[in-house]
Short mmCIF file of C-alpha atoms in Angstrom, two decimals:
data_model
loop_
_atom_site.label_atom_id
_atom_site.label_comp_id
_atom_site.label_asym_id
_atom_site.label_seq_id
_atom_site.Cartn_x
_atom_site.Cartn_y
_atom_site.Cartn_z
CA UNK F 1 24.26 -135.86 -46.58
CA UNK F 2 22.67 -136.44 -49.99
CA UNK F 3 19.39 -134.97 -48.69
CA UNK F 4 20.76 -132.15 -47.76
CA UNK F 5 22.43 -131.62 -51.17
CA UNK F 6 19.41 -132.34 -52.79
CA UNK F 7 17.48 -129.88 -50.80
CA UNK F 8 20.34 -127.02 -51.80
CA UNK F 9 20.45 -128.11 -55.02
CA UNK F 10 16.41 -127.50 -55.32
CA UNK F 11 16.71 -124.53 -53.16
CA UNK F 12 19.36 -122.92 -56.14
CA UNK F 13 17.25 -124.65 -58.63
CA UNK F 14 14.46 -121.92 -57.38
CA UNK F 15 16.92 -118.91 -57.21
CA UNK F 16 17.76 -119.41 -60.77
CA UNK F 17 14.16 -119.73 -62.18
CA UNK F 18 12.67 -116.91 -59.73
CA UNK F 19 15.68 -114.45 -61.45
CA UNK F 20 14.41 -116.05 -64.64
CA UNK F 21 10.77 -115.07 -64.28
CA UNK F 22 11.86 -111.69 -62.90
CA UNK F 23 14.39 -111.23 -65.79
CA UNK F 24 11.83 -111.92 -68.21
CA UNK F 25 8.26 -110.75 -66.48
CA UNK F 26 8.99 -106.94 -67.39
CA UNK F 27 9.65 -107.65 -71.14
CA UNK F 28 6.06 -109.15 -71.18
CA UNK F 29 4.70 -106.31 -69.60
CA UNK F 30 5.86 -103.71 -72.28
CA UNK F 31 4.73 -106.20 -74.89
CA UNK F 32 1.61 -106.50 -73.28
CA UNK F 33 0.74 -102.60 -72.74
CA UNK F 34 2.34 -102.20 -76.17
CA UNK F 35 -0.08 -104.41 -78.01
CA UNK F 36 -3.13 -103.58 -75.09
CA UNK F 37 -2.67 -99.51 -76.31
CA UNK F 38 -1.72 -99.45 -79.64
CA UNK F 39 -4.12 -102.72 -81.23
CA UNK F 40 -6.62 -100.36 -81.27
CA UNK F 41 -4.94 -97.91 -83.55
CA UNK F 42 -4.18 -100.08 -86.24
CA UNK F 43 -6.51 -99.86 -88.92
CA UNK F 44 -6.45 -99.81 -92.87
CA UNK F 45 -5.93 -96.20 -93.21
CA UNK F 46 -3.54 -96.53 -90.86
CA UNK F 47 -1.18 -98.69 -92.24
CA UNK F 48 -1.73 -97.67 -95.84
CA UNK F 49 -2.55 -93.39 -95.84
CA UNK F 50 -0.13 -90.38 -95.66
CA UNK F 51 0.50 -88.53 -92.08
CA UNK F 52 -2.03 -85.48 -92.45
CA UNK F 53 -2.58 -82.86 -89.29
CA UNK F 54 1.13 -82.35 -88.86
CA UNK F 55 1.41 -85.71 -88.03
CA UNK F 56 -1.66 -86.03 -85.56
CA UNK F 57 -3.91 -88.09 -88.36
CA UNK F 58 -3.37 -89.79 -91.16
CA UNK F 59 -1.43 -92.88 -91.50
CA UNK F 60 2.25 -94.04 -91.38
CA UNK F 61 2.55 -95.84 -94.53
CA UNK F 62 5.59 -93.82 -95.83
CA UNK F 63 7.54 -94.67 -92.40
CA UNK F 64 6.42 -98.86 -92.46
CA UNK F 65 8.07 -98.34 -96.08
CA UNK F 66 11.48 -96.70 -95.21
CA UNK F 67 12.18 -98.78 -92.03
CA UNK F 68 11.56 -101.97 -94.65
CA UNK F 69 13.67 -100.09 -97.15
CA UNK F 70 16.56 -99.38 -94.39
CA UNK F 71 16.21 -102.97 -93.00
CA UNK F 72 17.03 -105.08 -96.15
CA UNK F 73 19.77 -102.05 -96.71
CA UNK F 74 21.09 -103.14 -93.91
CA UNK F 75 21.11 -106.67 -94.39
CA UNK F 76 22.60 -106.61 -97.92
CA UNK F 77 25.52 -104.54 -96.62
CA UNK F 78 26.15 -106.09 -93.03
CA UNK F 79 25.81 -109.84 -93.52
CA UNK F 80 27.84 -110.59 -96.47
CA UNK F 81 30.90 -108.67 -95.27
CA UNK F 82 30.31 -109.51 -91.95
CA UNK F 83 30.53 -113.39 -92.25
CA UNK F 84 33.27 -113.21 -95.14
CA UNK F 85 35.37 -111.29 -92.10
CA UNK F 86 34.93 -113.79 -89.47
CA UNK F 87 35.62 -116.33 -91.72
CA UNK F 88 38.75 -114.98 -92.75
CA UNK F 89 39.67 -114.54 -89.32
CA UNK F 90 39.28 -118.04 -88.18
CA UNK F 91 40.10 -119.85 -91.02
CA UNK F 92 42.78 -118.07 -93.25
CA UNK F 93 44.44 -115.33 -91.36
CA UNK F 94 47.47 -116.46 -88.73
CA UNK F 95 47.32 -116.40 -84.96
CA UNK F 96 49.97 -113.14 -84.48
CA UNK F 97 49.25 -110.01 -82.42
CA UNK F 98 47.86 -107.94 -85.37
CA UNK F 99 45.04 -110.95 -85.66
CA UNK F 100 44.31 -110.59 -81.75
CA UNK F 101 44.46 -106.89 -82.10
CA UNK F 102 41.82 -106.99 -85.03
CA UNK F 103 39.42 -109.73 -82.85
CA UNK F 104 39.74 -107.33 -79.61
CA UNK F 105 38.64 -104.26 -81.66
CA UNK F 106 35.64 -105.71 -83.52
CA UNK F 107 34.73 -106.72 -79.88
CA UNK F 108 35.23 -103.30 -78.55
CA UNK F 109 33.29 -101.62 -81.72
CA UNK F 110 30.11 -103.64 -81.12
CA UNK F 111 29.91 -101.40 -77.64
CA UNK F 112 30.38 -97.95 -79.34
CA UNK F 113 26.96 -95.98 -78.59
CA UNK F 114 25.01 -96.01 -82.18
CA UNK F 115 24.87 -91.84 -81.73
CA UNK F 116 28.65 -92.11 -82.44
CA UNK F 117 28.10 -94.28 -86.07
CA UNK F 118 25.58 -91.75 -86.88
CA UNK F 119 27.62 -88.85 -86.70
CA UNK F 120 30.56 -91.44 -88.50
CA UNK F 121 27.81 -91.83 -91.41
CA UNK F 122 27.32 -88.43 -91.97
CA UNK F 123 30.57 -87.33 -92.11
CA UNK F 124 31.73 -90.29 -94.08
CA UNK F 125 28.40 -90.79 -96.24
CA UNK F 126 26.51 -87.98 -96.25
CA UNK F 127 29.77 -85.35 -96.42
CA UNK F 128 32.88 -87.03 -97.88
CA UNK F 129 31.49 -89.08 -100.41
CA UNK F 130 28.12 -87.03 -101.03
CA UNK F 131 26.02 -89.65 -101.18
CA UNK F 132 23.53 -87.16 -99.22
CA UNK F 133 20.65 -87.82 -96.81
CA UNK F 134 19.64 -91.16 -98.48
CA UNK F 135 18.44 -94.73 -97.87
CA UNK F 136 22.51 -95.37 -98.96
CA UNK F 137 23.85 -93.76 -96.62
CA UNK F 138 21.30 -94.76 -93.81
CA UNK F 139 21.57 -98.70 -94.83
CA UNK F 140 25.68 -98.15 -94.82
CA UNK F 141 25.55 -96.75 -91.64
CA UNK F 142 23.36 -99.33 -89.68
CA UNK F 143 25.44 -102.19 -91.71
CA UNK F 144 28.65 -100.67 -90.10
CA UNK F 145 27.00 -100.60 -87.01
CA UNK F 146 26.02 -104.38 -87.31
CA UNK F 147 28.95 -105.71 -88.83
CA UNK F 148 31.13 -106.22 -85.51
CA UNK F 149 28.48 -108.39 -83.83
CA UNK F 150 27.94 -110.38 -87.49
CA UNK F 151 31.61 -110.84 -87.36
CA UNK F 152 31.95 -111.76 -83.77
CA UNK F 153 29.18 -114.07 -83.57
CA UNK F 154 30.72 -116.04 -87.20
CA UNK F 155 33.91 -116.17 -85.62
CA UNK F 156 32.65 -117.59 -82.04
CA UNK F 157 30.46 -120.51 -84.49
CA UNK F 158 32.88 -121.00 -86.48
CA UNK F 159 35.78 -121.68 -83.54
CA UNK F 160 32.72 -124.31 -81.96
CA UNK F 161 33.32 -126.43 -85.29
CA UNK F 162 35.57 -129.22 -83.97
CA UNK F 163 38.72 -129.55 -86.26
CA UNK F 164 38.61 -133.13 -87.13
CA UNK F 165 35.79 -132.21 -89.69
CA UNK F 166 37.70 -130.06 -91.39
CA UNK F 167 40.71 -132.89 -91.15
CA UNK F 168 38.48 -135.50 -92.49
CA UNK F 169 37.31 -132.94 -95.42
CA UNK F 170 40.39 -132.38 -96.70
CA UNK F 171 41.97 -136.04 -96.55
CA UNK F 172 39.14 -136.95 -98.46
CA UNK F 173 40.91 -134.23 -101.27
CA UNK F 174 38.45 -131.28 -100.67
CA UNK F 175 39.85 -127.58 -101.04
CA UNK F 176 39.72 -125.57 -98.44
CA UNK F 177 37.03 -123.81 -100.09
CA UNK F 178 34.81 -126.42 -100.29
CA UNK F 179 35.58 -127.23 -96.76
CA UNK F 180 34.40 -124.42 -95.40
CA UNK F 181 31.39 -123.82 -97.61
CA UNK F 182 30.21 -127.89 -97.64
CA UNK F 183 31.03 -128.79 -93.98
CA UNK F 184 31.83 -126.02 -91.59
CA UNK F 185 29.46 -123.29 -92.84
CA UNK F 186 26.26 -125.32 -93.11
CA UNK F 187 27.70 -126.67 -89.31
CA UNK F 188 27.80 -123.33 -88.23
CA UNK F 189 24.92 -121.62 -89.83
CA UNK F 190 22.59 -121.80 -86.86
CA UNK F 191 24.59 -119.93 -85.04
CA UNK F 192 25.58 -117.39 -87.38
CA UNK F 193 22.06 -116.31 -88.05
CA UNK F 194 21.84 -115.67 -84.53
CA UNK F 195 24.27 -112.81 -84.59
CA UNK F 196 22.65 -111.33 -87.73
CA UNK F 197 19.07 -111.82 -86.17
CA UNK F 198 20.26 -110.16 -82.78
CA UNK F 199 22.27 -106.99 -85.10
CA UNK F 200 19.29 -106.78 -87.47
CA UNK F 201 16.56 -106.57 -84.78
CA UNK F 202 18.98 -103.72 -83.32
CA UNK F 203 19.32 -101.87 -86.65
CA UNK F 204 15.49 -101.76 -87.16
CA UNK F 205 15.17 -100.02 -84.28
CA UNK F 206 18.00 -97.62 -84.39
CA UNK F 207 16.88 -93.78 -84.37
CA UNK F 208 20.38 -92.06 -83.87
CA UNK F 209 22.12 -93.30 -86.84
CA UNK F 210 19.50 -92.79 -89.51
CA UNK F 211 18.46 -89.52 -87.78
CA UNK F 212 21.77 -87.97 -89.61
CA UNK F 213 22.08 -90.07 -92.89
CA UNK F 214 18.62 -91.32 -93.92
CA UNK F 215 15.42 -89.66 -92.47
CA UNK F 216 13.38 -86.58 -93.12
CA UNK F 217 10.42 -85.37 -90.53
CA UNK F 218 7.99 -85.86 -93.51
CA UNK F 219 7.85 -86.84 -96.89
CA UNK F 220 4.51 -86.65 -99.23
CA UNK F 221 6.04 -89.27 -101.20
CA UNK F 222 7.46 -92.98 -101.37
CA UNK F 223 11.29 -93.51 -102.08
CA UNK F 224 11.86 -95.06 -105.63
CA UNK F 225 15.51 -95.52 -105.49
CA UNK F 226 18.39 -95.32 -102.71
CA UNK F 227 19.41 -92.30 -103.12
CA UNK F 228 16.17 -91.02 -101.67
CA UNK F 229 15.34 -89.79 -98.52
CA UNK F 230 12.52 -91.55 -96.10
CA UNK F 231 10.35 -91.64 -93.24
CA UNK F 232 11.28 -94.33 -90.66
CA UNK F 233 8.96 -95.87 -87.82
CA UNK F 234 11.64 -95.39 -84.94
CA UNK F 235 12.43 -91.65 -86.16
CA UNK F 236 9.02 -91.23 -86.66
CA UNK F 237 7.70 -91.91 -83.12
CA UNK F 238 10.81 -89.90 -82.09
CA UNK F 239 9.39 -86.71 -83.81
CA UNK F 240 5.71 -87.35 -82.67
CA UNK F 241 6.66 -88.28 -79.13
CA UNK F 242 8.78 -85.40 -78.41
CA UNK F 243 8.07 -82.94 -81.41
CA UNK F 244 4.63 -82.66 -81.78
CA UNK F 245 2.36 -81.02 -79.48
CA UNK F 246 -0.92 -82.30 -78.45
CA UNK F 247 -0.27 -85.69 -80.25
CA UNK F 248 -2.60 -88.49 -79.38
CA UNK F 249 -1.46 -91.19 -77.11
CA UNK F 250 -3.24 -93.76 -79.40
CA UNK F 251 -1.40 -92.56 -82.67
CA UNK F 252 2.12 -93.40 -80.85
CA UNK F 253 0.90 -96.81 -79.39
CA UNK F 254 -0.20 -97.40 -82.56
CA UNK F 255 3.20 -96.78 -84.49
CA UNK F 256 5.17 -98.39 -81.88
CA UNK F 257 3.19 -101.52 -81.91
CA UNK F 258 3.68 -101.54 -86.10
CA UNK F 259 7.60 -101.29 -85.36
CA UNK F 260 7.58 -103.79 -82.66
CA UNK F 261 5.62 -106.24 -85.19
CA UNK F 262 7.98 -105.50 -87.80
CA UNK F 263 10.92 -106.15 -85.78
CA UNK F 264 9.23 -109.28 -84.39
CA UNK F 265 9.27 -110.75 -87.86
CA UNK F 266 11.96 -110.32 -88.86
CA UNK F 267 13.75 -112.10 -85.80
CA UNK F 268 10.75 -115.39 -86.77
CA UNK F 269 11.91 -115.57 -90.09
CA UNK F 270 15.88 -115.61 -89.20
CA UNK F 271 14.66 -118.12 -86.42
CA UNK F 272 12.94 -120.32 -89.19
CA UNK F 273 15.77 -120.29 -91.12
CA UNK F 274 18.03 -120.84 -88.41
CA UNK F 275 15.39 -123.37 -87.14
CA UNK F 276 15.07 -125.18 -90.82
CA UNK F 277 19.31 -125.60 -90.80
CA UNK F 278 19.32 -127.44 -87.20
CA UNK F 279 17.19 -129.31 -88.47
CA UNK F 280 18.75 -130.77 -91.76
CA UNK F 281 22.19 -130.52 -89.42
#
């Protein structure tokens, strides 16, 4: 009898990792043909010159600039707000129906399609409060669009704290305050930054939203302030993938391969921090 469980436990054992290796084998293969095609674009006139030839020469350096631009947007907006929300939720605001209301709609907002916030930015942003086609209104777009997975994944780390720290915290005559930013926070932290990393990647990506608060087809300049407008990798490879005639394969490998690396490091260096935390935890 225990052989036999033993063999069905190996024989589920393999299920699981074949679905694994399945799961995960295409993901390598787009990375692969991603860095296979467009490595060989990259060069330093590339990364640093002006699109010339209507886009078919030239460089992207105006586009690496406004997705960096949009991404740190983003991140000033989205996290602050975000994790100040989810911990208000867990830790000050009462257990009623309009609390379980609020929870169930961030949850339901984090599914809305992102074409939907971008049409919610321009009307709001880019109409009501005339903040025009700008890195402002682009960056407060994508951080609404992050904020409900910020908030949910702060709340769900938060919740994983068990209470008897926060017990022991405040017999020892801390505040509330300093319970949650000396004991539960740095506790939770790791898990946090997980939900930020997972929005953020998402946001530097993001074409719809930006395509109606932020971006321009071309720009012979840099943006100085945030009320500009920009170029943007993943609007950028929109335009020249669908756009531009007679575009060469290379020059779109190549720009996809510069947003995949810049999207790739961000998500290391919210994993180092995250990483650096579980470790002093």
């Amino acid at each position: 009898m225990i052989l036999i469980k033993k063999k069905k436990e190996k024989v589920v054992e393999m299920i699981i990792k074949s679905i694994g290796i399945i799961s995960i084998l295409p993901v390598f293969l787009i990375l692969g043909y991603i860095v296979y095609e467009g490595i060989s674009a990259i060069s330093w006139e590339f990364l640093t010159a002006m699109p010339e030839d209507g886009m078919r020469s030239g460089g992207i350096f105006p586009a690496i600039i406004g997705t960096i631009w949009l991404t740190l947007g983003t991140i000033i907006i989205s996290v602050p707000f975000g994790v100040l929300t989810g911990i208000y939720l867990v830790e000050y605001a009462k257990d009623n129906l309009l609390t379980r209301i609020i929870n169930l709609t961030i949850i339901n907002l984090a599914g809305i399609p992102s074409i939907i916030y971008g049409l919610f930015g321009m009307a709001l942003f880019v109409i009501f409060l005339q903040f025009d086609v700008s890195i402002l209104s682009g960056s407060l777009t994508l951080g609404i669009m992050c904020l409900p997975v910020i908030i949910t994944s702060t709340r769900e780390a938060l919740l994983a704290i068990p209470n008897h720290l926060r017990e022991a915290s405040l017999a020892l005559g801390a505040t509330k305050w300093e319970t949650i930013t000396k004991v539960i926070l740095p506790a939770a932290l790791p898990g946090i930054l997980t939900g930020v990393i997972l929005s953020i990647s998402r946001a530097a990506g993001e074409t719809a939203p930006i395509m109606f608060t932020a971006v321009a087809f071309y720009l012979p300049f840099l943006p100085e302030t945030p009320w500009d407008q920009v170029m943007a990798l993943p609007y950028h490879l929109y335009v020249i993938s669908t756009q531009v005639p007679n575009m060469p394969v290379k020059y779109m490998t190549g720009t996809l391969f510069v947003l995949v690396v810049i999207t790739i490091s961000f998500n290391l260096i919210g994993a180092a921090i995250r990483q650096k935390f579980n470790n002093k935890n």
